[in-house]
PDB file of N, CA and C in Angstrom:
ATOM      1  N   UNK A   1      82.603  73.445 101.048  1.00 36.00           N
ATOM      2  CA  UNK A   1      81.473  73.470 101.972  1.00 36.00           C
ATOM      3  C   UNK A   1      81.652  72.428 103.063  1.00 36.00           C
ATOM      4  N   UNK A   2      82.111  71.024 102.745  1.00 39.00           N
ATOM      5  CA  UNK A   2      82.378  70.062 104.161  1.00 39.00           C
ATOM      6  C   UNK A   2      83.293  70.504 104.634  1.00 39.00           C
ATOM      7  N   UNK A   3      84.451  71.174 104.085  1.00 42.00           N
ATOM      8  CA  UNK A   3      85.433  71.114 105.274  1.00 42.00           C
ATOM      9  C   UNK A   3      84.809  72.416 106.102  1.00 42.00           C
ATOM     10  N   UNK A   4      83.793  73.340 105.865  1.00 47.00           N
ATOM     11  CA  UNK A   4      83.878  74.858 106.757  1.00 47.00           C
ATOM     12  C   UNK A   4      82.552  73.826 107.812  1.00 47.00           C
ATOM     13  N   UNK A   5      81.592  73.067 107.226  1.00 50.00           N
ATOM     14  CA  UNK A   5      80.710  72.413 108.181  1.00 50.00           C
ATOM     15  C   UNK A   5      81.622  71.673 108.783  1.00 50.00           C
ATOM     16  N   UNK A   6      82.725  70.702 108.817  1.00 52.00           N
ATOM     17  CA  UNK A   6      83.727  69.704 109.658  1.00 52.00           C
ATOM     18  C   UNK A   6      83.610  71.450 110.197  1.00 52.00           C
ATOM     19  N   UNK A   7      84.652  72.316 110.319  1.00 55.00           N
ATOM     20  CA  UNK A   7      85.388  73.009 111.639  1.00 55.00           C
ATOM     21  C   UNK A   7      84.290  73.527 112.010  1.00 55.00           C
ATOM     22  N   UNK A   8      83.191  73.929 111.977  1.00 60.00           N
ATOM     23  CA  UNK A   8      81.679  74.299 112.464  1.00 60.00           C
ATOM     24  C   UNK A   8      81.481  73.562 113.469  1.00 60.00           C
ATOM     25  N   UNK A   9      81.776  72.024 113.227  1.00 68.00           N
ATOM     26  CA  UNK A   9      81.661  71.068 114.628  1.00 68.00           C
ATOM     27  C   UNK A   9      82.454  71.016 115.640  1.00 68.00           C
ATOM     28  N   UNK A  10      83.937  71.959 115.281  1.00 76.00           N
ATOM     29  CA  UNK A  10      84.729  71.985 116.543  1.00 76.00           C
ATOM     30  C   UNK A  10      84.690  73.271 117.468  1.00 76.00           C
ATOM     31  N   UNK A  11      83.880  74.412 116.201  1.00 85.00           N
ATOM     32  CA  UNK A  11      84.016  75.691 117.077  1.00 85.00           C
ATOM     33  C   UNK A  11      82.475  75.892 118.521  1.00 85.00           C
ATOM     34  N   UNK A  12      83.402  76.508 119.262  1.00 87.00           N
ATOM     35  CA  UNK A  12      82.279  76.891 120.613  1.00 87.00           C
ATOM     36  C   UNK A  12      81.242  77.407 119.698  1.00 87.00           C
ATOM     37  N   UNK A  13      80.151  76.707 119.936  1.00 89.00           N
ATOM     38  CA  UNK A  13      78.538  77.541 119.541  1.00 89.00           C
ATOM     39  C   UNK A  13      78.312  78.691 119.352  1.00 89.00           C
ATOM     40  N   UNK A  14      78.615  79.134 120.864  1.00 91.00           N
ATOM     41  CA  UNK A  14      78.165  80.223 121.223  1.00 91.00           C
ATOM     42  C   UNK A  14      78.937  81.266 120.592  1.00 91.00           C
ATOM     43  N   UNK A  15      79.869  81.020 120.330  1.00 91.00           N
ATOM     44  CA  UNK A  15      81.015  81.622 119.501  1.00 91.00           C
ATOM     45  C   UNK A  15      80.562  82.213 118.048  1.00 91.00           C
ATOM     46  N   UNK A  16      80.115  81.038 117.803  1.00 88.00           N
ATOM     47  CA  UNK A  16      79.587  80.858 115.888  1.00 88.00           C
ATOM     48  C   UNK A  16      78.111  81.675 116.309  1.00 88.00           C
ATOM     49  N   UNK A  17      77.181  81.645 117.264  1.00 91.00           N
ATOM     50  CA  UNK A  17      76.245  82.691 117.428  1.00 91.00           C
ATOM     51  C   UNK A  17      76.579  83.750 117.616  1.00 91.00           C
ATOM     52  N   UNK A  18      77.422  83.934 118.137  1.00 91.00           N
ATOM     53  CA  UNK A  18      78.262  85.627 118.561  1.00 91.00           C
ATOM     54  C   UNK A  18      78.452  86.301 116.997  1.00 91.00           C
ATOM     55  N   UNK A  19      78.989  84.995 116.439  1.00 88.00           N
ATOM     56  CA  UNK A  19      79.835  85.682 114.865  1.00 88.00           C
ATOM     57  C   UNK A  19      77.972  85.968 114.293  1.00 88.00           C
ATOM     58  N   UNK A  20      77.329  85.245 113.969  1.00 89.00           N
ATOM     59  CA  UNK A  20      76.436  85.302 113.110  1.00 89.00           C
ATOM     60  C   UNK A  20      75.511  86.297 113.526  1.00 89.00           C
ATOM     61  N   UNK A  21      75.363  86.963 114.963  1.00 92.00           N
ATOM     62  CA  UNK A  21      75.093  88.202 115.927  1.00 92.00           C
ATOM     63  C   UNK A  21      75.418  89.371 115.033  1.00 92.00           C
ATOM     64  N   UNK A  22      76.303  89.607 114.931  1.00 89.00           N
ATOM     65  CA  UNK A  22      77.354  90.599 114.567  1.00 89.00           C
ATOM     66  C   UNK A  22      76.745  90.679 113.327  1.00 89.00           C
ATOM     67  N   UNK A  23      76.762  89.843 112.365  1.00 89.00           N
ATOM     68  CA  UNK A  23      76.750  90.015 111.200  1.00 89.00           C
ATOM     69  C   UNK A  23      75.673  90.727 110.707  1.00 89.00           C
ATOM     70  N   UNK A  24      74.335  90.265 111.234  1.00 93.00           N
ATOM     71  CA  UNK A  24      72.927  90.477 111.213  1.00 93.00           C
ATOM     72  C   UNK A  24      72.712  91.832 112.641  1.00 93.00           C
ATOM     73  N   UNK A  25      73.468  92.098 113.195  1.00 94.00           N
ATOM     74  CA  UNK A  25      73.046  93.214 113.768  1.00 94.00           C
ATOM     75  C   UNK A  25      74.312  94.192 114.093  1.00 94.00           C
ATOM     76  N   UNK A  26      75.565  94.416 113.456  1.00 92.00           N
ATOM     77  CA  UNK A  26      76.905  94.348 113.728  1.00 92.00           C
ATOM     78  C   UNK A  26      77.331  95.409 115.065  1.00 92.00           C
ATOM     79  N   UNK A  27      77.155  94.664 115.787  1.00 92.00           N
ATOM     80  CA  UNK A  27      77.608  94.652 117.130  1.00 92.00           C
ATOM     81  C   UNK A  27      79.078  94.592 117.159  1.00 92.00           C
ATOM     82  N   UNK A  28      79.199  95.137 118.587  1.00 93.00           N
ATOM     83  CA  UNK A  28      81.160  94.697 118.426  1.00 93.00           C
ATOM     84  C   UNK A  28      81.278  93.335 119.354  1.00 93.00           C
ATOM     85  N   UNK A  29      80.111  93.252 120.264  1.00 95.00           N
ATOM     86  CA  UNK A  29      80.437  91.834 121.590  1.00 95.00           C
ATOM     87  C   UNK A  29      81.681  91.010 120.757  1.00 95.00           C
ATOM     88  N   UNK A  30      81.898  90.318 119.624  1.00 93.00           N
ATOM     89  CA  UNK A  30      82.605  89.630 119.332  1.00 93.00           C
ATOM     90  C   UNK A  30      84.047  89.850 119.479  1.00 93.00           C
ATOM     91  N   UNK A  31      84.541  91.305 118.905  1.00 94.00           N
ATOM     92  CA  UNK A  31      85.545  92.172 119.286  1.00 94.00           C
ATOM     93  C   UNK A  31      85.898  92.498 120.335  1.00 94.00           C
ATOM     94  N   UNK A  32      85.106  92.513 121.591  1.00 96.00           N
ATOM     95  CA  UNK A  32      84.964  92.569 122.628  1.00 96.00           C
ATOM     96  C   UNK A  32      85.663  91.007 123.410  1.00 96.00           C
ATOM     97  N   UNK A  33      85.142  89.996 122.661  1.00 95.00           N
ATOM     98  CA  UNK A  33      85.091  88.645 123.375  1.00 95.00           C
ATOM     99  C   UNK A  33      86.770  88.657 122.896  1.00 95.00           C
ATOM    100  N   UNK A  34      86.717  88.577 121.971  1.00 94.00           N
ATOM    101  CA  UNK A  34      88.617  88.477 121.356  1.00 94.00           C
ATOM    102  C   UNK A  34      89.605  89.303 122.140  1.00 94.00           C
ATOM    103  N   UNK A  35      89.162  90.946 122.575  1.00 96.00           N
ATOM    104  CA  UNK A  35      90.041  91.800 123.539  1.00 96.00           C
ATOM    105  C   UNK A  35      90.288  91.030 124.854  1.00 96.00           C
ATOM    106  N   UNK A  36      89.201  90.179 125.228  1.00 95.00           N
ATOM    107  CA  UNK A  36      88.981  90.145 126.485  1.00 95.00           C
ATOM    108  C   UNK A  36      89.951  88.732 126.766  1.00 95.00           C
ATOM    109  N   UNK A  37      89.967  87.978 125.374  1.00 93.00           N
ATOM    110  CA  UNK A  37      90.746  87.007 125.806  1.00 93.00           C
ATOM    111  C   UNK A  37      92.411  87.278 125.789  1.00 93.00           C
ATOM    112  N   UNK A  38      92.386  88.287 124.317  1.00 94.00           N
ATOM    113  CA  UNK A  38      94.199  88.602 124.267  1.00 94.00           C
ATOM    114  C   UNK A  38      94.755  89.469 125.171  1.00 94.00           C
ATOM    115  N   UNK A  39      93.837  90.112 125.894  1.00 95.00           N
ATOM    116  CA  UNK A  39      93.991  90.791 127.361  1.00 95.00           C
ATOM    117  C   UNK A  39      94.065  89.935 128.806  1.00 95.00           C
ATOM    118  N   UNK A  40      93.605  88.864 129.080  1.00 92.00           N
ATOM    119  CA  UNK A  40      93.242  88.523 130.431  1.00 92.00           C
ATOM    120  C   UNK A  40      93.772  89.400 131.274  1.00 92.00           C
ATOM    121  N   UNK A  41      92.999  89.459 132.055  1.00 91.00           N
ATOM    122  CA  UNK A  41      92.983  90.073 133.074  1.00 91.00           C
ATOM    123  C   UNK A  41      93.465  91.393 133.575  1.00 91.00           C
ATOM    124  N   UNK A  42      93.449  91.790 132.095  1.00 96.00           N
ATOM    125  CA  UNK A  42      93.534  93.534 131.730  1.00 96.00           C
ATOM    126  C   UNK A  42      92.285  94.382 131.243  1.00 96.00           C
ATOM    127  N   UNK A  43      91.638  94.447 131.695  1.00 96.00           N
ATOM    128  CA  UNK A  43      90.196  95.325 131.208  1.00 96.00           C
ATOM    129  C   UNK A  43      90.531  96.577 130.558  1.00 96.00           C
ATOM    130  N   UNK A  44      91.277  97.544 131.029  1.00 97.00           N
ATOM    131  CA  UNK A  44      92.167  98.387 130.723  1.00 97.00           C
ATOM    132  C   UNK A  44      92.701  98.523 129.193  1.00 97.00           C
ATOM    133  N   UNK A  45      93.474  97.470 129.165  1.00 98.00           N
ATOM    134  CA  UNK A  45      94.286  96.860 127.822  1.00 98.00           C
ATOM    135  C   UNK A  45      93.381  96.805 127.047  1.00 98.00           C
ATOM    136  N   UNK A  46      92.274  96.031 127.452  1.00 97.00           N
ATOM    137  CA  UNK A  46      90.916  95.212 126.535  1.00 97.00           C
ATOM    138  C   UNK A  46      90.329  96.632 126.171  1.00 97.00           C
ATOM    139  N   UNK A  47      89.853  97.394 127.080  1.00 98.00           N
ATOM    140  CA  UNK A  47      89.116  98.558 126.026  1.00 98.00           C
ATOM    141  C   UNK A  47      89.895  99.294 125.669  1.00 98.00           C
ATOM    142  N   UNK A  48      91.004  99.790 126.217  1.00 98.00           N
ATOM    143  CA  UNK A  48      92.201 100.365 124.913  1.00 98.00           C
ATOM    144  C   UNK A  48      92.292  99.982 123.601  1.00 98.00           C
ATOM    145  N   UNK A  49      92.465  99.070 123.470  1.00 97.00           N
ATOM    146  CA  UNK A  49      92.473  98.332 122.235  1.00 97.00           C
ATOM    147  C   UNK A  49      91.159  98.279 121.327  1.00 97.00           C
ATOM    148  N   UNK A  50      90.115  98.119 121.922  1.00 97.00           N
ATOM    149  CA  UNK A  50      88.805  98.774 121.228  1.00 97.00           C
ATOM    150  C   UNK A  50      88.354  99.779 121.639  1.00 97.00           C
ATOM    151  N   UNK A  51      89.146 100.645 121.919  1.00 98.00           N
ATOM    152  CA  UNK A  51      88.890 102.530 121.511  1.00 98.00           C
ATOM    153  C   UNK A  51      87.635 102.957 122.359  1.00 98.00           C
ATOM    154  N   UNK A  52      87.189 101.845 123.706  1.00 98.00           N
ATOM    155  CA  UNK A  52      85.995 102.431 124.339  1.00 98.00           C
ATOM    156  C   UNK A  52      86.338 102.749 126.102  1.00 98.00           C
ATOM    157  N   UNK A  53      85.325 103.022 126.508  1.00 97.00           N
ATOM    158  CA  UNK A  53      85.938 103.253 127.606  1.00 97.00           C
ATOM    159  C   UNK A  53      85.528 102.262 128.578  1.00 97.00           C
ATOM    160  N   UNK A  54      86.054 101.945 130.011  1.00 97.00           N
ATOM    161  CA  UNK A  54      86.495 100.815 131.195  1.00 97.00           C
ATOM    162  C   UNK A  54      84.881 100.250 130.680  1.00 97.00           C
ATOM    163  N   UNK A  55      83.932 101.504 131.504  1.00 97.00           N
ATOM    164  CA  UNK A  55      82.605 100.948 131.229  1.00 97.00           C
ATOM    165  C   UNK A  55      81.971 100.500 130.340  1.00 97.00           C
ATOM    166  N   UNK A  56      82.064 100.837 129.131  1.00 97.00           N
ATOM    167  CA  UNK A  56      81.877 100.215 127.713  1.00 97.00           C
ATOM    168  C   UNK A  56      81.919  99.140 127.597  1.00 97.00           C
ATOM    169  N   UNK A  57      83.275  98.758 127.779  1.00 97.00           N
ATOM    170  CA  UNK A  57      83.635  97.285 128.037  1.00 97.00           C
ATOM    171  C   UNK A  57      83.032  96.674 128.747  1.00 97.00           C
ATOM    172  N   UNK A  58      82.771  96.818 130.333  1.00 97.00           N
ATOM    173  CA  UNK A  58      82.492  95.612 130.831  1.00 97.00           C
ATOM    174  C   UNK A  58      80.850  95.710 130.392  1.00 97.00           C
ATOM    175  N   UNK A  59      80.150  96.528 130.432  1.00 97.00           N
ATOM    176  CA  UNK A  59      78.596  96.322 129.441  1.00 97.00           C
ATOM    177  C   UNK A  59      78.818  95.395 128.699  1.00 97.00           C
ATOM    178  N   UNK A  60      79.807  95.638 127.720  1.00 97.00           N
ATOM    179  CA  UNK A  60      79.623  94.542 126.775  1.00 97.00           C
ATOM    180  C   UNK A  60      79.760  93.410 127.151  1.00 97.00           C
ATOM    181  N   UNK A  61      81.118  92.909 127.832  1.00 96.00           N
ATOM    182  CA  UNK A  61      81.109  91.574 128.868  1.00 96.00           C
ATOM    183  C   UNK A  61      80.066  90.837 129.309  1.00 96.00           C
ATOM    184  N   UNK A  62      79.111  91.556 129.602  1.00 96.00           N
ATOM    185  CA  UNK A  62      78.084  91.540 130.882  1.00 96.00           C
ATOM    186  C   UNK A  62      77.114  91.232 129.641  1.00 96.00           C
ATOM    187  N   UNK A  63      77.069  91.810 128.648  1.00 96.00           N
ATOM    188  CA  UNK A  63      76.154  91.074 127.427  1.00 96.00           C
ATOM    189  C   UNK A  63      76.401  89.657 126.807  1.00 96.00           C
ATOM    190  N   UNK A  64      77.555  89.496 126.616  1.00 96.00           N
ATOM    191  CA  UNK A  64      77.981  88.415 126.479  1.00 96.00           C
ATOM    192  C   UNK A  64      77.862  87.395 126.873  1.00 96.00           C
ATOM    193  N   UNK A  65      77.655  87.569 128.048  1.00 96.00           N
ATOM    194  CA  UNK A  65      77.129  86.366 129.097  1.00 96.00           C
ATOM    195  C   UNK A  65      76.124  86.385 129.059  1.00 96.00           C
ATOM    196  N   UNK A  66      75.278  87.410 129.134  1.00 97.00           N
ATOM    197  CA  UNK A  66      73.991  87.344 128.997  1.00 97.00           C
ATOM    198  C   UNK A  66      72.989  86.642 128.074  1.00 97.00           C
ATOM    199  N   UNK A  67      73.738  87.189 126.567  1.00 96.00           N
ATOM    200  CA  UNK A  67      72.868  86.940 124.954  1.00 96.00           C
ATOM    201  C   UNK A  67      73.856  85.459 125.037  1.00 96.00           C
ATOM    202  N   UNK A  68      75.073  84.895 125.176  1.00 95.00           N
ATOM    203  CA  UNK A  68      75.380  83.649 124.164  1.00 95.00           C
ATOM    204  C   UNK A  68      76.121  82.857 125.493  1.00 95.00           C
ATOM    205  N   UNK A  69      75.924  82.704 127.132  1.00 95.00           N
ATOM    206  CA  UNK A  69      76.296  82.483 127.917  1.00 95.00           C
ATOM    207  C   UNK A  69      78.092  81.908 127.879  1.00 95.00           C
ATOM    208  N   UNK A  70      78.541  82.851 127.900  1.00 95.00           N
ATOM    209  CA  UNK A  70      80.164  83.111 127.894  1.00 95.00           C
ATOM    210  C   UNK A  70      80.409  83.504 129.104  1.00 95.00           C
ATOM    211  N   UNK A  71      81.217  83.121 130.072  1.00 94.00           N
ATOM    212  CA  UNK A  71      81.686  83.244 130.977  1.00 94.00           C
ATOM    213  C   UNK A  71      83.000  83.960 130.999  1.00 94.00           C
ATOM    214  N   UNK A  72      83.645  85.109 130.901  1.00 91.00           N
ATOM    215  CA  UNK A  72      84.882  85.406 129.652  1.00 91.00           C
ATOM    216  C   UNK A  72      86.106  85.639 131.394  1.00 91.00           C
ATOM    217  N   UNK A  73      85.620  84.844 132.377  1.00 91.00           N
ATOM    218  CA  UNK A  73      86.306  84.948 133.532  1.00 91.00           C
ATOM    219  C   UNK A  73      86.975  82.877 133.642  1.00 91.00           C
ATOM    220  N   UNK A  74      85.857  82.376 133.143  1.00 93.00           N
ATOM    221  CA  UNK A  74      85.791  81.227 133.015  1.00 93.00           C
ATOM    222  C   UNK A  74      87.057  80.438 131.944  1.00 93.00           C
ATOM    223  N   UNK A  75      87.965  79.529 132.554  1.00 93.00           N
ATOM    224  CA  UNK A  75      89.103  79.862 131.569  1.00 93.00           C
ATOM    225  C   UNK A  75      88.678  78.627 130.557  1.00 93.00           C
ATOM    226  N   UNK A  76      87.599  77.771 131.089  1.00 93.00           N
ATOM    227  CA  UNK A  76      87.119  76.693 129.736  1.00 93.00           C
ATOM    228  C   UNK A  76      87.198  77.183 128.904  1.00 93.00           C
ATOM    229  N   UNK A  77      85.699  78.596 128.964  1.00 93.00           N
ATOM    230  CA  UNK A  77      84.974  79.498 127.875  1.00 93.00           C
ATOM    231  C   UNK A  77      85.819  79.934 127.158  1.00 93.00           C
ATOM    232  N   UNK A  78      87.366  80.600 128.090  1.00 93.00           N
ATOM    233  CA  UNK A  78      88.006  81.436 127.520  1.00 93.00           C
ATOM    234  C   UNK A  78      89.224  80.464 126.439  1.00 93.00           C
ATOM    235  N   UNK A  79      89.430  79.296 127.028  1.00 93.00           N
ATOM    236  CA  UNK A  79      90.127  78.806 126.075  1.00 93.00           C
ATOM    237  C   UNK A  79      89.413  78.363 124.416  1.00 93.00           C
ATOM    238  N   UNK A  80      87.728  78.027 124.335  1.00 92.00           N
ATOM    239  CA  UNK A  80      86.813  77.417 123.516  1.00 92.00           C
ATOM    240  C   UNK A  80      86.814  78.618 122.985  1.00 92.00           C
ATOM    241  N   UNK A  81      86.935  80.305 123.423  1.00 92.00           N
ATOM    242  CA  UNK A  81      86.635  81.134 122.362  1.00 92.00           C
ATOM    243  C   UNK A  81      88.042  81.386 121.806  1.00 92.00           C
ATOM    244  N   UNK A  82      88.985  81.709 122.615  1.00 93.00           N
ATOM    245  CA  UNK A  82      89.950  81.951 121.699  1.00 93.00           C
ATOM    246  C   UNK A  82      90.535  80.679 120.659  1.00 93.00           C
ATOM    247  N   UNK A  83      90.665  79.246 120.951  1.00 91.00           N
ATOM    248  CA  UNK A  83      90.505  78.148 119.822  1.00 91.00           C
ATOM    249  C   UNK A  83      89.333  78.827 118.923  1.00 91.00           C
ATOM    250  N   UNK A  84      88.203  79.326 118.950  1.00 91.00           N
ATOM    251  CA  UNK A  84      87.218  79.277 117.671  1.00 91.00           C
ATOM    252  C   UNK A  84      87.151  80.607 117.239  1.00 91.00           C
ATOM    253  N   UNK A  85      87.488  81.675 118.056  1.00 89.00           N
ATOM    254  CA  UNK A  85      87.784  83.249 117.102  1.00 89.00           C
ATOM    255  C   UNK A  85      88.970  83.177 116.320  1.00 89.00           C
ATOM    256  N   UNK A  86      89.997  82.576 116.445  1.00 89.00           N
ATOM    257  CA  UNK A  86      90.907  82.573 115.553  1.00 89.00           C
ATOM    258  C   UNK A  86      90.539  81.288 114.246  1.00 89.00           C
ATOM    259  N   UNK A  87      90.130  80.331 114.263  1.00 87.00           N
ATOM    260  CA  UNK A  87      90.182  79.605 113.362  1.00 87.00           C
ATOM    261  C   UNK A  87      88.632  80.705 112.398  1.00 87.00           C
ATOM    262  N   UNK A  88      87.883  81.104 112.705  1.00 83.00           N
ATOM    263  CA  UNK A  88      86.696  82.174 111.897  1.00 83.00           C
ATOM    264  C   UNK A  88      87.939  83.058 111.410  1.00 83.00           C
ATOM    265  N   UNK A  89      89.217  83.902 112.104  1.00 81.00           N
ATOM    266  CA  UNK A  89      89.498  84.466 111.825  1.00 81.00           C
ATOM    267  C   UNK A  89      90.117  83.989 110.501  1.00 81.00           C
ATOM    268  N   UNK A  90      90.483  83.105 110.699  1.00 77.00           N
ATOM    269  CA  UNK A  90      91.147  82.206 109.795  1.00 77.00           C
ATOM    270  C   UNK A  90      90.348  81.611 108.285  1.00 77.00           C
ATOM    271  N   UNK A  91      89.289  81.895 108.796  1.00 72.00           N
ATOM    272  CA  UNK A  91      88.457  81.134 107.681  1.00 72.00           C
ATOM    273  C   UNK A  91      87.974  82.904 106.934  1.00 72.00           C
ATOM    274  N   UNK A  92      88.273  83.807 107.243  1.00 69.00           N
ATOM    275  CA  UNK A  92      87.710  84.949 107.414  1.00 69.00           C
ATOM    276  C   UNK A  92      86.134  85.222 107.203  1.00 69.00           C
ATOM    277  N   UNK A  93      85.694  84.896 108.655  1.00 53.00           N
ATOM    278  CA  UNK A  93      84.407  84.605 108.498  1.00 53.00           C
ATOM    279  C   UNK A  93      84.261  85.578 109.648  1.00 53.00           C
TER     280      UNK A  93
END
């Protein structure tokens, strides 16, 4: 239990709200946030890879920012989510 609260303190918030989003309403935004980073600057790629279409995607984008203020153009955001979607992935959480 301390060590998952220790990496709790390093992951982006908004990140760990995204995950706990999902869980309680299972949404894909999170799946979405992960395409969008192992894609940059491929939207294309990004909803290929989650099986939806151009528009699909950027809706979801556009939620993202909206519900857990992610900027997924923003390369801070984008570096704080991909550091904290992989270590959840990691924790398989």
């Amino acid at each position: 239990y301390h060590l998952v609260t220790g990496v709790q303190t390093l992951l982006f918030r908004s990140v760990v709200a995204m995950a706990d989003y999902y869980r309680e309403h299972g949404t894909d935004y999170l799946k979405t946030t992960v395409m969008s980073v192992r894609f940059p600057g491929s939207p294309a790629e990004a909803a290929s890879a989650l099986s939806v279409h151009r528009n699909t995607y950027f809706y979801r984008v556009n939620k993202v920012r909206e519900l857990f203020f992610i900027d997924l153009k923003d390369g801070d955001d984008r570096l704080a989510t991909s550091f904290s979607t992989s270590i959840l992935e990691g924790l398989g959480s």
